[in-house]
mmCIF file of C-alpha atoms in Angstrom:
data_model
loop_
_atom_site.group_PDB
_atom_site.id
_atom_site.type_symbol
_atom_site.label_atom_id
_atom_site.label_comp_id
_atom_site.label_asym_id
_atom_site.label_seq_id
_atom_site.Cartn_x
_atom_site.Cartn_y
_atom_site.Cartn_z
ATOM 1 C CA UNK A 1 5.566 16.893 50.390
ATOM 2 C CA UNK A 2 6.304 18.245 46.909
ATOM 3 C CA UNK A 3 5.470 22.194 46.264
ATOM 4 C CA UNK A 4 3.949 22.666 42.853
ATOM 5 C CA UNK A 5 6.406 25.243 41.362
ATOM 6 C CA UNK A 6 3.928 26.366 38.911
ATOM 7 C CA UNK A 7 0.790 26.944 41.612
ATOM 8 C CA UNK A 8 2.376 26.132 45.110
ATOM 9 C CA UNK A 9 0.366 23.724 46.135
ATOM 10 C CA UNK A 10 1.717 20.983 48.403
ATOM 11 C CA UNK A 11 1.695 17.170 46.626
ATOM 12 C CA UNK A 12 2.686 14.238 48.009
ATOM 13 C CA UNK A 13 6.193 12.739 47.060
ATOM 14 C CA UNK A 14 4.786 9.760 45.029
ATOM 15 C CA UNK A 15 2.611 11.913 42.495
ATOM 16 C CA UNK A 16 4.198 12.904 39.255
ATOM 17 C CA UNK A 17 1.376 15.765 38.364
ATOM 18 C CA UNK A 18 0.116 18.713 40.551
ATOM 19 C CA UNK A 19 -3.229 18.001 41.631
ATOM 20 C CA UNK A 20 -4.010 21.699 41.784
ATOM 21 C CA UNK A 21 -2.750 22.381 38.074
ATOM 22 C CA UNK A 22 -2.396 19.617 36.212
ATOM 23 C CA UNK A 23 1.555 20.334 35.842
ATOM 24 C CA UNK A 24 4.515 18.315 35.930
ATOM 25 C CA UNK A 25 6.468 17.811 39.700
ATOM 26 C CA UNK A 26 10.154 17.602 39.815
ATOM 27 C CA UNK A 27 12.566 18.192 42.830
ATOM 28 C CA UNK A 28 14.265 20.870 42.234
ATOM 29 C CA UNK A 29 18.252 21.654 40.771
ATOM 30 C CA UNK A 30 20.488 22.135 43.738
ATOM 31 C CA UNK A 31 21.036 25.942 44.525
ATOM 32 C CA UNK A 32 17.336 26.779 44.085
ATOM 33 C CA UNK A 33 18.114 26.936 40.104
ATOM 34 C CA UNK A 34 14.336 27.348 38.813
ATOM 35 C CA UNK A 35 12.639 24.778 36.691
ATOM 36 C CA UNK A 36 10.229 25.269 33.340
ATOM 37 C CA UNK A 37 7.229 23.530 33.827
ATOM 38 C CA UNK A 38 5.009 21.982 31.078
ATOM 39 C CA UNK A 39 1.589 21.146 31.243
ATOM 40 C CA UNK A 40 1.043 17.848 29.807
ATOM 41 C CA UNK A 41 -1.722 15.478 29.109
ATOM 42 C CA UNK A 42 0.051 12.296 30.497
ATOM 43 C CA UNK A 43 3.523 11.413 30.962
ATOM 44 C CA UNK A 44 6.617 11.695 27.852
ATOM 45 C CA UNK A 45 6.857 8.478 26.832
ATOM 46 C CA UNK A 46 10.759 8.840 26.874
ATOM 47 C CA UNK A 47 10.467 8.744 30.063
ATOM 48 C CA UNK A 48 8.803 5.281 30.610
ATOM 49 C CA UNK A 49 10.668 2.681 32.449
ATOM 50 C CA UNK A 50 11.144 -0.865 32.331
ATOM 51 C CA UNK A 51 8.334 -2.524 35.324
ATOM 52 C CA UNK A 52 10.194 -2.379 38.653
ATOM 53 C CA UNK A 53 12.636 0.697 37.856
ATOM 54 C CA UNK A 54 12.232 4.206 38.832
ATOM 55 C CA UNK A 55 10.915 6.555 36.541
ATOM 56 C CA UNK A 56 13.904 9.567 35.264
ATOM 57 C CA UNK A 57 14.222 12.557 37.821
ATOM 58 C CA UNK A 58 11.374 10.819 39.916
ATOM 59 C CA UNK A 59 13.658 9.671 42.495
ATOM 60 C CA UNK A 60 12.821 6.266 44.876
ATOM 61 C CA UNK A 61 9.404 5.201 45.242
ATOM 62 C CA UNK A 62 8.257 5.699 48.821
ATOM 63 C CA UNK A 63 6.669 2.686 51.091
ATOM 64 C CA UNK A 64 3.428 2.016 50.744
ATOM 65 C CA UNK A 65 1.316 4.556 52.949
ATOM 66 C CA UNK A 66 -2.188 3.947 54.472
ATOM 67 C CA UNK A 67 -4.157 5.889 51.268
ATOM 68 C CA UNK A 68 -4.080 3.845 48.354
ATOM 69 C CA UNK A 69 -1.400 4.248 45.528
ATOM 70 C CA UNK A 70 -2.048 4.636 41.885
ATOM 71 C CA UNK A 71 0.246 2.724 40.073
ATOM 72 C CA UNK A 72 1.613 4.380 36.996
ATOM 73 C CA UNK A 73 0.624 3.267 33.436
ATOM 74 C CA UNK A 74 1.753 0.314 31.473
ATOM 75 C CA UNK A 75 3.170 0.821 28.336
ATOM 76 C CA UNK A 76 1.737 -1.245 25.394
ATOM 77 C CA UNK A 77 2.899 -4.270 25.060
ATOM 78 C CA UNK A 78 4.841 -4.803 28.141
ATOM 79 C CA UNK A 79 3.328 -6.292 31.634
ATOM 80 C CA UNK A 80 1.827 -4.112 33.925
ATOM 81 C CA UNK A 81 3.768 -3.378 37.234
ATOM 82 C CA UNK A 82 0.292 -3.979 39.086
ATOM 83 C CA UNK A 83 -3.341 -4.256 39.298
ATOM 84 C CA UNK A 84 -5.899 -0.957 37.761
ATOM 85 C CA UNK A 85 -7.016 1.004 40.761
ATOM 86 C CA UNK A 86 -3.817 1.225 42.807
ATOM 87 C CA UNK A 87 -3.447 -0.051 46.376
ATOM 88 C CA UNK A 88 -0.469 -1.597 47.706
ATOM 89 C CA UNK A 89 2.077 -3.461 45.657
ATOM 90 C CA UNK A 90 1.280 -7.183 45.748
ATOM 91 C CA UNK A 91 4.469 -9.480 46.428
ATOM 92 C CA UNK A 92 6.379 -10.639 43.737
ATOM 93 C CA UNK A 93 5.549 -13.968 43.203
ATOM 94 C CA UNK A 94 1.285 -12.873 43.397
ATOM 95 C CA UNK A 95 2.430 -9.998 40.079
ATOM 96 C CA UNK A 96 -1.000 -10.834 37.418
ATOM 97 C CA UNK A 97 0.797 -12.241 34.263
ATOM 98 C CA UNK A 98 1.301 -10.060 31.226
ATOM 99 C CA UNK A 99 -2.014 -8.493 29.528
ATOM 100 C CA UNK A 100 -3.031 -9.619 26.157
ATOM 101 C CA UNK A 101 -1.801 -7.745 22.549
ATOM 102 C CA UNK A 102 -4.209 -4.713 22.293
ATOM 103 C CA UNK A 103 -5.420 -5.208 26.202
ATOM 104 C CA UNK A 104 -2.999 -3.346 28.536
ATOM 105 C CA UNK A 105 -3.384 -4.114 32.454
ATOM 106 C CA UNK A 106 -5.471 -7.338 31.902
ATOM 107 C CA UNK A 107 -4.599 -10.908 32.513
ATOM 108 C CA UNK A 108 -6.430 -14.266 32.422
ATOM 109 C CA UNK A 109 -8.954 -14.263 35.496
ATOM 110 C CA UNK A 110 -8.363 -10.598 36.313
ATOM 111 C CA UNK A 111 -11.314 -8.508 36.952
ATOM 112 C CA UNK A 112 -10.362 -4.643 37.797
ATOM 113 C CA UNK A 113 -11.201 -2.999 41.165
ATOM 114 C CA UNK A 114 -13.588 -1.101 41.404
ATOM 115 C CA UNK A 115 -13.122 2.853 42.407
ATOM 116 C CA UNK A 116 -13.574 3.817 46.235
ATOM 117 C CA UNK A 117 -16.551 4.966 47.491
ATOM 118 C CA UNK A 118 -16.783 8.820 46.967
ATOM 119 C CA UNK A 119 -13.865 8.049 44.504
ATOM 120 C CA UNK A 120 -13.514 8.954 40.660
ATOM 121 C CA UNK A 121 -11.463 6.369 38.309
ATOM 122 C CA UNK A 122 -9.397 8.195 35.852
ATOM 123 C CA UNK A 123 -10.009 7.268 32.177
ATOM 124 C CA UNK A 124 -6.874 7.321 30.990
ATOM 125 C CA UNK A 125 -4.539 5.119 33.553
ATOM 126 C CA UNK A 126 -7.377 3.434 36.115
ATOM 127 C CA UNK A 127 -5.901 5.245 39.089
ATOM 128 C CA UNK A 128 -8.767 6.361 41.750
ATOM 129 C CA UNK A 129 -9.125 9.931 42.197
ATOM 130 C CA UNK A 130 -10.245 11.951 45.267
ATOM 131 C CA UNK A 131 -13.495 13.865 43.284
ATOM 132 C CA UNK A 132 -12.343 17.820 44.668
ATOM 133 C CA UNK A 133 -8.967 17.454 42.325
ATOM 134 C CA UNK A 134 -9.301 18.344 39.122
ATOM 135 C CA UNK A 135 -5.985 16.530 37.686
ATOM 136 C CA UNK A 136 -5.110 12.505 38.301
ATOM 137 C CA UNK A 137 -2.183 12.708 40.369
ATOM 138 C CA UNK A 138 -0.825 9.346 38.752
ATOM 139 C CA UNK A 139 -0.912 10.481 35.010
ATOM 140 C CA UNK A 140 -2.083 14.638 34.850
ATOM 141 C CA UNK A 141 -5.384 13.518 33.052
ATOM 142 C CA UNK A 142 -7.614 16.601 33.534
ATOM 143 C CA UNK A 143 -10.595 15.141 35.443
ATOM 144 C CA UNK A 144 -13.110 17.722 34.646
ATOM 145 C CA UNK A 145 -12.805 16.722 30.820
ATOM 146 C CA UNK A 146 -14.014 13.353 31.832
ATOM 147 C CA UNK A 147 -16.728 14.354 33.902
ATOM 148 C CA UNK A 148 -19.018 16.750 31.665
ATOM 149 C CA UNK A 149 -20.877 14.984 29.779
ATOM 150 C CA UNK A 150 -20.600 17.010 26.340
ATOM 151 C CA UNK A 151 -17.083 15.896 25.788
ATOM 152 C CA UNK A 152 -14.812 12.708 25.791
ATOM 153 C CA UNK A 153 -11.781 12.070 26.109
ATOM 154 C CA UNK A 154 -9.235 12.640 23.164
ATOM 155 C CA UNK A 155 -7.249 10.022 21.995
ATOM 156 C CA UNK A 156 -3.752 9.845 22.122
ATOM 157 C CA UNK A 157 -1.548 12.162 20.024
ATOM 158 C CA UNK A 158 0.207 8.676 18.145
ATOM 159 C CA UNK A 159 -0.028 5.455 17.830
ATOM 160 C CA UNK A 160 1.641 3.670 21.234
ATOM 161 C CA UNK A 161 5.282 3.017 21.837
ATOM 162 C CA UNK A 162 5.839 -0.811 20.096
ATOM 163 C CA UNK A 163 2.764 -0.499 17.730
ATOM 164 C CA UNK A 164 3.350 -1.061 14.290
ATOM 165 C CA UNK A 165 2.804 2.081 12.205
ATOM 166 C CA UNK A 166 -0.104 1.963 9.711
ATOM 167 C CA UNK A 167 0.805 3.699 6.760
ATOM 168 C CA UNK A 168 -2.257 5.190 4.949
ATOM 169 C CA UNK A 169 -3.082 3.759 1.330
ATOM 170 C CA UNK A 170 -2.387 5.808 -1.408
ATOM 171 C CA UNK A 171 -2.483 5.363 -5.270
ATOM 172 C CA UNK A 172 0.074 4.677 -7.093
ATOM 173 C CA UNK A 173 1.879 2.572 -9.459
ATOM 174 C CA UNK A 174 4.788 0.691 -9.061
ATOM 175 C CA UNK A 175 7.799 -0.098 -11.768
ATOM 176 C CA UNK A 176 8.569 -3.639 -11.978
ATOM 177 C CA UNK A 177 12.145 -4.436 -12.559
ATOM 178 C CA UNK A 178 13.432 -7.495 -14.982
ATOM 179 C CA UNK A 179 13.893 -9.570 -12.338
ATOM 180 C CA UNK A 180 10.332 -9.435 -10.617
ATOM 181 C CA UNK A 181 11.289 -7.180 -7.605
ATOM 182 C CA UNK A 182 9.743 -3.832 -7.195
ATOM 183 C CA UNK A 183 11.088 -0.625 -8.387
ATOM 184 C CA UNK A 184 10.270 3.382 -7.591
ATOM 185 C CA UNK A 185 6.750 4.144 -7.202
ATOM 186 C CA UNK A 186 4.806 7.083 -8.991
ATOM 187 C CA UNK A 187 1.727 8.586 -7.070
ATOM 188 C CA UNK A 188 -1.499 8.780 -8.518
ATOM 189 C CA UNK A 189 -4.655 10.427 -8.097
ATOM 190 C CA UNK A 190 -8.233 10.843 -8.801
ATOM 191 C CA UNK A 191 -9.372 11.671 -12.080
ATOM 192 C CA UNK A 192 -6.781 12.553 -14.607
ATOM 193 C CA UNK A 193 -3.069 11.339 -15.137
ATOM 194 C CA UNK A 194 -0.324 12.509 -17.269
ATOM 195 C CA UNK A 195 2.493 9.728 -18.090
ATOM 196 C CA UNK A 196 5.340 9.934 -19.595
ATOM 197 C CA UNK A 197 9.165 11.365 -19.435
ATOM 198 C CA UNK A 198 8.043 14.731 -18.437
ATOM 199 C CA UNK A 199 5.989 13.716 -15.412
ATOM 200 C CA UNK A 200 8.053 12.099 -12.845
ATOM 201 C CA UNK A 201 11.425 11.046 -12.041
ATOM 202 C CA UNK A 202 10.685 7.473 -12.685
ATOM 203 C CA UNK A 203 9.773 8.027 -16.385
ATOM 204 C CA UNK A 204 12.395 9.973 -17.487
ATOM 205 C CA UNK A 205 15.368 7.732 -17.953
ATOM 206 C CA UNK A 206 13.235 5.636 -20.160
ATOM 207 C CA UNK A 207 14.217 6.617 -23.958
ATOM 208 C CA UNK A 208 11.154 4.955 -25.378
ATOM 209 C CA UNK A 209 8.575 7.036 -23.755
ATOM 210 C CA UNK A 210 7.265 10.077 -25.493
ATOM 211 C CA UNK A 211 7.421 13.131 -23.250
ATOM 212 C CA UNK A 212 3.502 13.404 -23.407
ATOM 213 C CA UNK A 213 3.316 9.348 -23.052
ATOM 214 C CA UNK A 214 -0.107 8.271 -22.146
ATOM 215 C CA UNK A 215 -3.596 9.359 -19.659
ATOM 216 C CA UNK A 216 -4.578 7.053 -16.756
ATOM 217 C CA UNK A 217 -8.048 8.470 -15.482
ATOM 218 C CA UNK A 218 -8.654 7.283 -12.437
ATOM 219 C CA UNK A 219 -12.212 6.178 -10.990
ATOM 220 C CA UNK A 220 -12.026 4.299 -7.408
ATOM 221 C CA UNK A 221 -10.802 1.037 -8.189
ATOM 222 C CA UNK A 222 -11.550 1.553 -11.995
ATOM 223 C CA UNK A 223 -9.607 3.235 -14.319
ATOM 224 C CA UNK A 224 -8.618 4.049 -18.632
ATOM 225 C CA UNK A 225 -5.782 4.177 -19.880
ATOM 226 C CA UNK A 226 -5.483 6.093 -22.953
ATOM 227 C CA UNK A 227 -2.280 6.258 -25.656
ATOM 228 C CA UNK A 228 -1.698 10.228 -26.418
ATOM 229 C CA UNK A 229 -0.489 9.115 -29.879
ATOM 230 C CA UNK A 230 2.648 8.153 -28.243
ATOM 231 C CA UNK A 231 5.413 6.691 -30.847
ATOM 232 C CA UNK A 232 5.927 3.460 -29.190
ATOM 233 C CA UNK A 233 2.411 2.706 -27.431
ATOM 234 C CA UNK A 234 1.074 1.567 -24.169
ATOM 235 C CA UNK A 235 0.310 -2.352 -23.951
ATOM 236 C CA UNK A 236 -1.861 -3.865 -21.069
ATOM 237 C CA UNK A 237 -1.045 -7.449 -19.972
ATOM 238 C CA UNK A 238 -3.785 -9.991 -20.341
ATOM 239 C CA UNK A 239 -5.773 -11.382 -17.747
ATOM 240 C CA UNK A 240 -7.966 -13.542 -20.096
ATOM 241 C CA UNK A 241 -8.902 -14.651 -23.719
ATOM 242 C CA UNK A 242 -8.576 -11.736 -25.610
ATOM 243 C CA UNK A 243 -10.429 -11.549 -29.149
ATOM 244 C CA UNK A 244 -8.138 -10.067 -32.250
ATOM 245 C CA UNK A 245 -8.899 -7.944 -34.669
ATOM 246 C CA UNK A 246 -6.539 -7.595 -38.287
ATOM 247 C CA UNK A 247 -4.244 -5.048 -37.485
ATOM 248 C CA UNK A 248 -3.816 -5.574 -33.671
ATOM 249 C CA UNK A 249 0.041 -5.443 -32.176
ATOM 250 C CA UNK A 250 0.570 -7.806 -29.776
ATOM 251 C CA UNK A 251 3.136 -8.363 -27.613
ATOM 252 C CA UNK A 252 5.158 -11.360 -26.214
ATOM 253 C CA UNK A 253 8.832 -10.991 -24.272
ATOM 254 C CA UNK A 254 10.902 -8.521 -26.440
ATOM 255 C CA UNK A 255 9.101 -9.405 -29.622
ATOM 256 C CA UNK A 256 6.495 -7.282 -31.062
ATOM 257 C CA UNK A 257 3.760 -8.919 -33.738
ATOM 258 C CA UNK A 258 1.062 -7.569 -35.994
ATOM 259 C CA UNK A 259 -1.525 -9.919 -36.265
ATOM 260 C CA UNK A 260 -3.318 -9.945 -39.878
ATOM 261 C CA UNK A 261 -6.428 -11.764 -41.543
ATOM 262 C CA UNK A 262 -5.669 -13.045 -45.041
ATOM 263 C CA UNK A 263 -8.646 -12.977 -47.306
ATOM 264 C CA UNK A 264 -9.876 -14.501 -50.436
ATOM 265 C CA UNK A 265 -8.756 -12.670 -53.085
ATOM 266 C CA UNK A 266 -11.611 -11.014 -54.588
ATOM 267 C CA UNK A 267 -11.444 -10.088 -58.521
ATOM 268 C CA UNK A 268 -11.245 -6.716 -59.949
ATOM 269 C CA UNK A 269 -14.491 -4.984 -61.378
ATOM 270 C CA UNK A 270 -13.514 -6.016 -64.658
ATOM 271 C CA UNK A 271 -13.588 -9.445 -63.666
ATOM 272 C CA UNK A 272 -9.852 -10.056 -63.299
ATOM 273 C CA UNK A 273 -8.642 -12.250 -60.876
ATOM 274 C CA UNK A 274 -5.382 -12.038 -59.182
ATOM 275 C CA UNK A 275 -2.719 -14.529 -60.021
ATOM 276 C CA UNK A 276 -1.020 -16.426 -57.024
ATOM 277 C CA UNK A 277 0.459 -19.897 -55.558
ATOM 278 C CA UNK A 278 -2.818 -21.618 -54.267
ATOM 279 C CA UNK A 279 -3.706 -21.079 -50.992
ATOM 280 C CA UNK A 280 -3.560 -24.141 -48.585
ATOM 281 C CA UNK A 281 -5.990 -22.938 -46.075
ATOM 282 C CA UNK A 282 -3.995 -20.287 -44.736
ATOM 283 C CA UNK A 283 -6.368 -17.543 -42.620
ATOM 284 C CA UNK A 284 -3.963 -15.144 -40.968
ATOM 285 C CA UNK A 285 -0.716 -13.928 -40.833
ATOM 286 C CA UNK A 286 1.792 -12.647 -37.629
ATOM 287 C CA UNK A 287 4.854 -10.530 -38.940
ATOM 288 C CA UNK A 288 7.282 -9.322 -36.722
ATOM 289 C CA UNK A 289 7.589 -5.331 -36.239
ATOM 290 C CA UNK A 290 11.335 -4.096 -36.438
ATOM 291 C CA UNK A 291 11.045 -0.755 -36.609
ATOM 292 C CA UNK A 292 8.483 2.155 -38.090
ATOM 293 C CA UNK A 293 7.317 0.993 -40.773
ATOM 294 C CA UNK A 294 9.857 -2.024 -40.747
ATOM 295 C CA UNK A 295 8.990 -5.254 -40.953
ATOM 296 C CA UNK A 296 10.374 -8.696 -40.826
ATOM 297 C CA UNK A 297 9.382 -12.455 -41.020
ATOM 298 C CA UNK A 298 5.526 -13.087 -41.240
ATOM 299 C CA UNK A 299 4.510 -16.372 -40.061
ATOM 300 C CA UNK A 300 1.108 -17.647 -41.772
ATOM 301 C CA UNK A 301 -1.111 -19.102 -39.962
ATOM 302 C CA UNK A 302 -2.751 -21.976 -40.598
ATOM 303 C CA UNK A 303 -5.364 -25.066 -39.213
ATOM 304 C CA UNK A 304 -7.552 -24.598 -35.550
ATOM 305 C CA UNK A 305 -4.484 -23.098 -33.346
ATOM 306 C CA UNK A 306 -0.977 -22.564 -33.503
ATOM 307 C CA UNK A 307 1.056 -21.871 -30.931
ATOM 308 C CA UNK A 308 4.488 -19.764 -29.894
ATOM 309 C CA UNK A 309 7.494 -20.113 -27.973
ATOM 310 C CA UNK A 310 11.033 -20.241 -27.312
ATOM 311 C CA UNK A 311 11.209 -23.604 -27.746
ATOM 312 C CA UNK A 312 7.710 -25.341 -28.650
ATOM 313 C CA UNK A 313 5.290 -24.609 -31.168
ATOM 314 C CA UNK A 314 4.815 -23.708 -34.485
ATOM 315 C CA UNK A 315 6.378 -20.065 -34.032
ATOM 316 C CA UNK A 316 9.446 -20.111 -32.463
ATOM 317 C CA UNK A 317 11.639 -16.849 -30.959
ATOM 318 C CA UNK A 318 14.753 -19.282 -29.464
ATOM 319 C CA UNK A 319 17.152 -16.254 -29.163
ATOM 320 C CA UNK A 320 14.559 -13.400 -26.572
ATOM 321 C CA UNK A 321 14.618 -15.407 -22.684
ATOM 322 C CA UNK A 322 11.852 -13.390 -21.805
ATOM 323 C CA UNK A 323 9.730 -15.489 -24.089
ATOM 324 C CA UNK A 324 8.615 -18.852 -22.002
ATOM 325 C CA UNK A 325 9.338 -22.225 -23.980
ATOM 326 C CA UNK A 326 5.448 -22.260 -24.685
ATOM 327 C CA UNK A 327 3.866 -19.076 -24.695
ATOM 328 C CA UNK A 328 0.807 -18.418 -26.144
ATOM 329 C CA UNK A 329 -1.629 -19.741 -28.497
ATOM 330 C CA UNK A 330 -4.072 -18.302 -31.993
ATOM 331 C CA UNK A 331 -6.874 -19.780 -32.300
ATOM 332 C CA UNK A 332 -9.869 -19.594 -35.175
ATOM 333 C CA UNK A 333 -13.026 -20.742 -33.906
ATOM 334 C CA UNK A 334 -15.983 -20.125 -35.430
ATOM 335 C CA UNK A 335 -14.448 -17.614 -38.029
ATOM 336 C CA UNK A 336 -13.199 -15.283 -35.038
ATOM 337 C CA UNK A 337 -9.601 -14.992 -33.975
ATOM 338 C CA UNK A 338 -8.746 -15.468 -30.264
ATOM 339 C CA UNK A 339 -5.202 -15.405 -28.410
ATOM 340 C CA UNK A 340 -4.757 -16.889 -24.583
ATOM 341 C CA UNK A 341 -1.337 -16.634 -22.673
ATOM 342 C CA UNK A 342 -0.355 -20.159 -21.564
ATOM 343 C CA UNK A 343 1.242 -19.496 -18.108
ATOM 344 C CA UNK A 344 4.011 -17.748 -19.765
ATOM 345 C CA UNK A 345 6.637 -16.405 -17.147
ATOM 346 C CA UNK A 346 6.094 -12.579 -18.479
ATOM 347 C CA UNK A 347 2.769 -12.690 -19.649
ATOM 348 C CA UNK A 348 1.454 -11.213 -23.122
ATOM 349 C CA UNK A 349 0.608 -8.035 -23.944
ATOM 350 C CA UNK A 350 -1.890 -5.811 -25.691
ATOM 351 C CA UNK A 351 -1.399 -2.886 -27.773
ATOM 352 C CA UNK A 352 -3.869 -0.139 -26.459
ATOM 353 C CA UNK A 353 -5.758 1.018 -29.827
ATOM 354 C CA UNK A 354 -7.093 4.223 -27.967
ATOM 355 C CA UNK A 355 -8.105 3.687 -25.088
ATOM 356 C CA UNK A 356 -8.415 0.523 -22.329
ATOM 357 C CA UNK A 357 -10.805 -0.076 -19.268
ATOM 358 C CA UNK A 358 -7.851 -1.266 -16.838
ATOM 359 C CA UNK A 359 -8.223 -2.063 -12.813
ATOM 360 C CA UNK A 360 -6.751 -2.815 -9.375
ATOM 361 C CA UNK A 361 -2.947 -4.698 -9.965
ATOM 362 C CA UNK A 362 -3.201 -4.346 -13.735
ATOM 363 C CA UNK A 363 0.022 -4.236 -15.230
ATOM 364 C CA UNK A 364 0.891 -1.685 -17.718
ATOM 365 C CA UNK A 365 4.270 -1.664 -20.393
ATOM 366 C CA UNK A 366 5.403 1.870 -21.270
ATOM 367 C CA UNK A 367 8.662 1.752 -23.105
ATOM 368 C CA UNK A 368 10.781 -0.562 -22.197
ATOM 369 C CA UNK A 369 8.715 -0.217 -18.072
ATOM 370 C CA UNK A 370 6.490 -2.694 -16.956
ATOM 371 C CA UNK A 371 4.153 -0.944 -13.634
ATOM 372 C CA UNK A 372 1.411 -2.435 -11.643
ATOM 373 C CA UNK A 373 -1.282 -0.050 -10.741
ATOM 374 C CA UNK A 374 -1.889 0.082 -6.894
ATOM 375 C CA UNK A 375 -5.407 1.780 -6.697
ATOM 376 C CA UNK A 376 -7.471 0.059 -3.907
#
């Protein structure tokens, strides 16, 4: 027998947990040294053993003795060392094959015992026990929890030994390197946003972001983006046909264009008309932003569509390689001005004028950063 050195009561050898107490039974150091005792809720699971080896500072399991045995716990994911309900170890060869993912102490065709008569089974590791003890001598669960019927059992303090950890999703977005692969992540929250070089350590390397960049209000899954008069503005890629307006900056691998509408010329009040080379049906114009207030070429545009690329169509940009070899396409149809992306590799971009209803894995440019926004 064991002697409880918290309550001195007598145990047998085989139990791990006073049955008086609830408290954890060791043998004691040589030369009567004394022992701290802990009372635990079931056994540290650095001290769980591989099936068939003895547990740490347990010693030698005895031989089976005439009152049944309560076998100890599995952990998950491993095979159980025997039947719920304890009894005698079976042989070898009759061992129940390992339990199911997510099913501990189960196996095909295997129904559990059922508790002896004038027996309680514990909740937490199947083990019968005798219904004066207050504590499962197999595992420490405190019996008298289980019984009332106000309260349940609590759960376990962690996730088990060999379960994956499930992290908790949070909102955020995430930079999106050159070469596709993910970046630093900036955390996000509910409601309002500040972005930009003084908000975050993954902003402020990035020379073309004003200090006071842009606003991201957040809604659930729904958010708007809006530019705080930022030097270099905030673009949103497109997901679909997008409608232009004269005026609008669009965007397309390193190159930044201002689409334009050409009108008639209209005469003066006094009836004077502008002089110019005819016009051969030409309805817009894209010019290519260098700087504030810089500009260079202008491309008209002219007929149904035309198209841009690095290689095909009618506007060409053969020196940027983040510009696919067809790109994008302009289109007038029925006198309004649309633009689609054509599969590029980088996708084109819009110029937020203000502000921008954006959503789940949109991707927003600031500077010279491209992020996706992770908010489911």
């Amino acid at each position: 027998m064991t002697t409880c050195n918290r309550c001195g009561k007598e145990n047998q050898d085989h139990y791990k947990f006073c049955l008086g107490c609830g408290a954890e039974l060791t043998v004691p150091k040589p030369g009567g040294a004394d022992v701290g005792m802990m009372k635990t809720m079931m056994a540290d699971p650095g001290q769980q053993a591989m099936p068939g080896a003895p547990l740490r500072g347990a010693g030698t399991m005895p031989q089976p003795m005439p009152q049944p045995m309560a076998q100890p716990r599995p952990m998950a994911g491993m095979p159980p060392s025997g039947p719920l309900g304890g009894g005698p170890m079976p042989p070898p060869m009759s061992a129940p094959m390992g339990p199911p993912p997510g099913v501990p102490g189960f196996s095909p065709g295997f129904t559990p015992p059922q508790p002896a008569p004038g027996m309680r089974r514990c909740p937490s590791c199947g083990s019968d026990v005798p219904p004066s003890f207050r504590f499962c001598g197999t595992c420490g669960f405190r019996m008298d929890e289980a019984s009332a019927p106000s309260q349940m059992p609590q759960p376990p303090a962690g996730p088990p030994m060999g379960a994956p950890m499930m992290q908790r999703a949070r909102q955020s977005m995430t930079l999106i390197r050159p070469d596709g692969t993910e970046g630093g992540t900036h955390d996000l929250r509910s409601g309002e946003n500040k972005l930009g070089r003084s908000f975050g350590p993954v902003f402020e390397n990035d020379g073309y972001l004003s200090p006071v960049h842009a606003q991201l209000d957040i809604r659930g899954v729904n958010a708007v983006v809006r530019d705080l008069d930022s030097l270099n503005g905030v673009f949103v890629k497109m997901t679909q046909e997008e409608e232009l307006q004269s005026g609008q900056i669009i965007r397309i691998g390193q190159e930044l264009l201002r689409f334009e509408l050409i009108p008639t010329p209209e005469p003066t009040p006094d009836g004077t008309e502008l002089m110019g080379s005819p016009n051969p049906g030409f309805w817009g114009k894209l010019t290519v932003i260098i700087g504030r207030e810089v500009t260079g070429a202008a491309f008209p545009l002219l007929g149904d569509s035309v198209t841009l690329g690095r290689e095909r169509g009618e506007i060409n940009f053969p020196d940027d390689g983040y510009v696919s070899g067809l790109h994008a396409r302009v289109t007038l149809r029925e006198q309004r001005i649309y633009l689609n992306d054509l599969g590029s590799s980088n996708g084109t971009f819009i110029k937020v004028n203000g502000e921008r209803a954006v959503g789940h894995e949109s991707f927003v440019l600031l500077g010279q950063q491209l992020f996706r926004l992770n908010l489911a």
